[in-house]
Amino acid sequence: MKIASVNVDPQKGFTPLCPDELPVPGGDEIVPALLAQNALADYIVGSSDAHCDAALFRVDDPKAQFQPLAHPNTDCTFIMHCKPGTKGFELLDGLPAPTEYDFFVWKGVAPDLHPYGACYHDLAEKLSTGLIEFLRCNQVSTVIVGGLATDFCVATTARQLQQSGYFRVVLHLDACRGIVADDVASQIESLNQSGVVIASTLDDVKKALAAQSSKE
Ligand code: VGL
């Protein structure tokens, strides 16, 4: 079996290093756990938000955030985050550069698109980013998922991978940080119910991989 490690949006804009973007508490602490899960994998894939000033989600007042929008591909207001050329766009220090990954997705580049998951550019999940196809072409059977934020882009990516039906999905919680504790708990519960393996630590990830390889 081939294993892939998925690093979802491990960008400075989602950490306290960029307090004026979308800081996830402890978001800057995930690098050692992400590197450790990458070391278990045959393929390392990553994603980054890459937004422009004209983004439809954009509000400049942080208090105007998180308001629903009726647009098909931008469902909520946010302040500007992860703009290419700024610190918030950068991957966390210590991670590989995007060119060192085996596959990398930049998402939300077009002003009207603000996807959460790394598998599709649109919220209807019709326009593939190619991530699932890359994994299938390379005979990947198990994906380990970590990154930011647990309750948004990580949960959505894990769900998309699980729903594809092609992979066993392991969510590595030590390599994730979330925003709202209750939302993190309910996302984990629903992912677990859909068949995603929830691993708190690297040891749990290793146990899940061992259990899978003994079945193959
Ligand atoms: C994210 C909110 C808005 C994430 C991205 O990466 O989890 N959350 N944009």
CSV table of C-alpha atoms and ligand atoms in Angstrom, one decimal:
chain,number,residue,atom,x,y,z
A,1,MET,CA,0.0,0.0,0.0
A,2,LYS,CA,1.2,3.5,-0.7
A,3,ILE,CA,0.7,6.2,1.9
A,4,ALA,CA,0.3,9.9,1.3
A,5,SER,CA,0.6,12.7,3.8
A,6,VAL,CA,-1.7,15.7,3.2
A,7,ASN,CA,-0.6,19.1,4.7
A,8,VAL,CA,-3.7,21.3,4.5
A,9,ASP,CA,-3.1,25.0,4.5
A,10,PRO,CA,-0.2,25.1,7.0
A,11,GLN,CA,0.2,28.8,6.4
A,12,LYS,CA,1.3,31.7,8.6
A,13,GLY,CA,-2.0,33.5,7.9
A,14,PHE,CA,-3.8,30.8,10.0
A,15,THR,CA,-1.5,31.3,13.0
A,16,PRO,CA,-0.8,33.9,15.7
A,17,LEU,CA,2.2,34.9,13.6
A,18,CYS,CA,-0.4,36.9,11.6
A,19,PRO,CA,-2.8,38.2,14.2
A,20,ASP,CA,-4.6,40.4,11.6
A,21,GLU,CA,-5.5,37.5,9.4
A,22,LEU,CA,-7.3,34.3,10.7
A,23,PRO,CA,-5.1,33.2,13.6
A,24,VAL,CA,-5.9,29.7,14.9
A,25,PRO,CA,-4.6,29.3,18.5
A,26,GLY,CA,-1.5,27.2,18.5
A,27,GLY,CA,-1.5,27.0,14.7
A,28,ASP,CA,2.2,27.7,14.6
A,29,GLU,CA,2.9,24.6,16.7
A,30,ILE,CA,2.0,21.9,14.2
A,31,VAL,CA,5.3,21.7,12.2
A,32,PRO,CA,7.0,18.8,14.2
A,33,ALA,CA,3.8,16.7,14.0
A,34,LEU,CA,3.3,17.4,10.3
A,35,LEU,CA,7.0,16.5,9.6
A,36,ALA,CA,6.6,13.3,11.6
A,37,GLN,CA,3.5,12.3,9.6
A,38,ASN,CA,5.3,13.2,6.3
A,39,ALA,CA,8.1,10.9,7.3
A,40,LEU,CA,5.7,8.0,7.3
A,41,ALA,CA,4.5,8.6,3.8
A,42,ASP,CA,5.5,7.7,0.2
A,43,TYR,CA,4.0,11.0,-1.2
A,44,ILE,CA,3.7,14.4,0.4
A,45,VAL,CA,0.9,16.6,-0.8
A,46,GLY,CA,0.0,20.1,0.3
A,47,SER,CA,-2.5,23.0,-0.1
A,48,SER,CA,-2.5,26.7,0.4
A,49,ASP,CA,-5.1,29.4,0.3
A,50,ALA,CA,-4.0,32.0,-2.3
A,51,HIS,CA,-6.4,34.9,-2.3
A,52,CYS,CA,-6.4,38.3,-4.2
A,53,ASP,CA,-7.5,41.7,-3.1
A,54,ALA,CA,-10.7,41.4,-5.2
A,55,ALA,CA,-11.8,38.3,-3.3
A,56,LEU,CA,-15.6,38.3,-2.9
A,57,PHE,CA,-15.4,37.1,0.7
A,58,ARG,CA,-13.4,40.2,1.7
A,59,VAL,CA,-14.5,42.5,4.4
A,60,ASP,CA,-12.0,44.9,6.0
A,61,ASP,CA,-13.7,45.1,9.4
A,62,PRO,CA,-13.0,41.9,11.4
A,63,LYS,CA,-16.4,42.4,13.1
A,64,ALA,CA,-18.1,42.0,9.7
A,65,GLN,CA,-16.6,38.5,9.3
A,66,PHE,CA,-18.4,35.1,9.3
A,67,GLN,CA,-21.6,36.6,7.7
A,68,PRO,CA,-23.3,34.2,5.3
A,69,LEU,CA,-23.1,35.1,1.6
A,70,ALA,CA,-25.6,33.8,-1.0
A,71,HIS,CA,-22.9,33.3,-3.7
A,72,PRO,CA,-22.5,29.7,-5.0
A,73,ASN,CA,-18.7,29.6,-4.4
A,74,THR,CA,-18.1,32.1,-1.5
A,75,ASP,CA,-20.4,31.2,1.4
A,76,CYS,CA,-19.1,33.5,4.1
A,77,THR,CA,-17.3,36.8,4.7
A,78,PHE,CA,-13.7,36.8,6.0
A,79,ILE,CA,-11.0,39.4,6.3
A,80,MET,CA,-8.2,39.2,3.8
A,81,HIS,CA,-5.9,36.3,4.4
A,82,CYS,CA,-3.1,34.3,2.7
A,83,LYS,CA,-2.4,36.8,-0.1
A,84,PRO,CA,0.5,35.7,-2.3
A,85,GLY,CA,3.5,37.9,-1.6
A,86,THR,CA,2.6,38.5,2.0
A,87,LYS,CA,3.8,36.7,5.2
A,88,GLY,CA,0.4,35.2,5.7
A,89,PHE,CA,0.7,33.2,2.4
A,90,GLU,CA,4.0,31.6,3.5
A,91,LEU,CA,4.1,28.0,4.7
A,92,LEU,CA,5.2,27.6,8.3
A,93,ASP,CA,8.9,27.6,8.8
A,94,GLY,CA,10.4,24.2,8.8
A,95,LEU,CA,8.0,22.7,6.2
A,96,PRO,CA,9.2,21.8,2.7
A,97,ALA,CA,8.8,24.5,0.0
A,98,PRO,CA,5.8,23.9,-2.2
A,99,THR,CA,8.1,22.8,-5.0
A,100,GLU,CA,9.4,20.0,-2.8
A,101,TYR,CA,6.0,18.4,-2.4
A,102,ASP,CA,4.9,15.7,-4.8
A,103,PHE,CA,1.6,17.6,-5.5
A,104,PHE,CA,0.4,21.0,-4.4
A,105,VAL,CA,-2.9,22.8,-4.7
A,106,TRP,CA,-3.4,26.6,-4.5
A,107,LYS,CA,-7.0,27.3,-3.7
A,108,GLY,CA,-9.3,30.3,-3.9
A,109,VAL,CA,-7.1,32.1,-6.5
A,110,ALA,CA,-10.1,33.3,-8.5
A,111,PRO,CA,-12.0,36.2,-6.8
A,112,ASP,CA,-15.3,34.4,-6.7
A,113,LEU,CA,-14.0,31.0,-5.4
A,114,HIS,CA,-13.4,30.3,-1.7
A,115,PRO,CA,-13.3,26.5,-1.3
A,116,TYR,CA,-12.4,24.9,2.0
A,117,GLY,CA,-11.3,21.4,1.0
A,118,ALA,CA,-8.2,20.7,-1.1
A,119,CYS,CA,-9.9,18.4,-3.5
A,120,TYR,CA,-12.3,20.8,-5.3
A,121,HIS,CA,-12.1,24.4,-6.5
A,122,ASP,CA,-15.8,24.9,-6.1
A,123,LEU,CA,-18.2,24.4,-3.2
A,124,ALA,CA,-20.4,22.1,-5.2
A,125,GLU,CA,-17.4,19.8,-5.5
A,126,LYS,CA,-17.5,19.3,-9.2
A,127,LEU,CA,-14.3,21.0,-10.3
A,128,SER,CA,-11.4,18.7,-9.2
A,129,THR,CA,-8.1,20.2,-8.2
A,130,GLY,CA,-6.5,17.0,-9.3
A,131,LEU,CA,-5.6,15.8,-5.8
A,132,ILE,CA,-7.7,12.7,-5.8
A,133,GLU,CA,-6.6,11.8,-9.3
A,134,PHE,CA,-2.9,12.3,-8.3
A,135,LEU,CA,-3.4,9.9,-5.3
A,136,ARG,CA,-5.2,7.3,-7.4
A,137,CYS,CA,-2.6,7.5,-10.2
A,138,ASN,CA,0.0,6.7,-7.7
A,139,GLN,CA,-1.8,3.8,-6.1
A,140,VAL,CA,-2.2,5.5,-2.8
A,141,SER,CA,-4.5,3.6,-0.4
A,142,THR,CA,-4.1,5.5,2.8
A,143,VAL,CA,-3.9,9.3,3.5
A,144,ILE,CA,-2.9,10.9,6.7
A,145,VAL,CA,-4.4,14.4,7.0
A,146,GLY,CA,-3.1,17.3,9.2
A,147,GLY,CA,-3.0,21.1,9.0
A,148,LEU,CA,-5.2,24.2,9.6
A,149,ALA,CA,-7.9,24.7,10.6
A,150,THR,CA,-9.4,21.4,12.0
A,151,ASP,CA,-13.0,22.6,11.8
A,152,PHE,CA,-12.7,24.2,8.3
A,153,CYS,CA,-10.3,23.2,5.6
A,154,VAL,CA,-8.9,20.1,7.4
A,155,ALA,CA,-12.3,18.6,8.1
A,156,THR,CA,-13.6,19.4,4.6
A,157,THR,CA,-10.5,17.9,3.0
A,158,ALA,CA,-10.7,14.7,5.1
A,159,ARG,CA,-14.4,14.4,4.3
A,160,GLN,CA,-13.8,14.8,0.5
A,161,LEU,CA,-11.1,12.2,0.6
A,162,GLN,CA,-13.2,9.8,2.5
A,163,GLN,CA,-16.3,10.4,0.3
A,164,SER,CA,-14.3,9.7,-2.8
A,165,GLY,CA,-14.4,6.1,-1.7
A,166,TYR,CA,-10.8,5.4,-2.8
A,167,PHE,CA,-8.8,5.8,0.4
A,168,ARG,CA,-8.5,5.0,4.0
A,169,VAL,CA,-8.3,8.4,5.7
A,170,VAL,CA,-6.5,9.0,9.0
A,171,LEU,CA,-6.9,12.4,10.7
A,172,HIS,CA,-3.8,13.2,12.8
A,173,LEU,CA,-5.0,15.6,15.5
A,174,ASP,CA,-1.6,16.5,16.9
A,175,ALA,CA,-0.8,17.9,13.5
A,176,CYS,CA,-4.0,20.1,13.4
A,177,ARG,CA,-5.3,23.0,15.4
A,178,GLY,CA,-8.9,24.2,15.3
A,179,ILE,CA,-10.8,27.5,15.9
A,180,VAL,CA,-14.0,26.7,17.8
A,181,ALA,CA,-13.7,23.8,20.2
A,182,ASP,CA,-17.4,22.7,19.8
A,183,ASP,CA,-17.1,22.8,16.0
A,184,VAL,CA,-13.9,20.8,16.2
A,185,ALA,CA,-15.6,18.1,18.3
A,186,SER,CA,-18.7,17.9,16.1
A,187,GLN,CA,-16.6,17.7,12.9
A,188,ILE,CA,-14.4,14.9,14.4
A,189,GLU,CA,-17.5,13.0,15.5
A,190,SER,CA,-19.1,13.2,12.0
A,191,LEU,CA,-15.8,12.3,10.3
A,192,ASN,CA,-15.4,9.3,12.6
A,193,GLN,CA,-19.0,8.2,11.8
A,194,SER,CA,-18.2,8.4,8.1
A,195,GLY,CA,-15.3,6.0,8.5
A,196,VAL,CA,-12.3,8.4,9.0
A,197,VAL,CA,-9.9,7.0,11.5
A,198,ILE,CA,-9.2,9.6,14.3
A,199,ALA,CA,-5.6,9.4,15.5
A,200,SER,CA,-4.7,11.7,18.4
A,201,THR,CA,-0.9,11.2,18.2
A,202,LEU,CA,1.7,9.9,15.8
A,203,ASP,CA,1.7,6.6,17.7
A,204,ASP,CA,-2.0,6.3,16.9
A,205,VAL,CA,-1.3,7.0,13.3
A,206,LYS,CA,1.3,4.3,13.2
A,207,LYS,CA,-1.1,1.8,14.8
A,208,ALA,CA,-3.8,2.7,12.2
A,209,LEU,CA,-1.2,2.1,9.4
A,210,ALA,CA,-0.1,-1.2,10.9
A,211,ALA,CA,-3.7,-2.4,11.3
A,212,GLN,CA,-4.3,-1.5,7.6
A,213,SER,CA,-1.2,-3.2,6.3
A,214,SER,CA,-2.0,-6.4,8.2
A,215,LYS,CA,-5.3,-6.5,6.3
A,216,GLU,CA,-3.6,-6.2,2.9
B,1,VGL,C1,-9.8,28.4,6.4
B,1,VGL,C2,-11.4,29.9,7.0
B,1,VGL,C3,-11.2,30.6,5.9
B,1,VGL,C4,-9.0,27.2,6.7
B,1,VGL,C5,-9.6,29.1,5.2
B,1,VGL,O1,-7.9,27.0,6.1
B,1,VGL,O2,-9.4,26.4,7.6
B,1,VGL,N1,-10.7,28.8,7.3
B,1,VGL,N2,-10.3,30.2,5.0
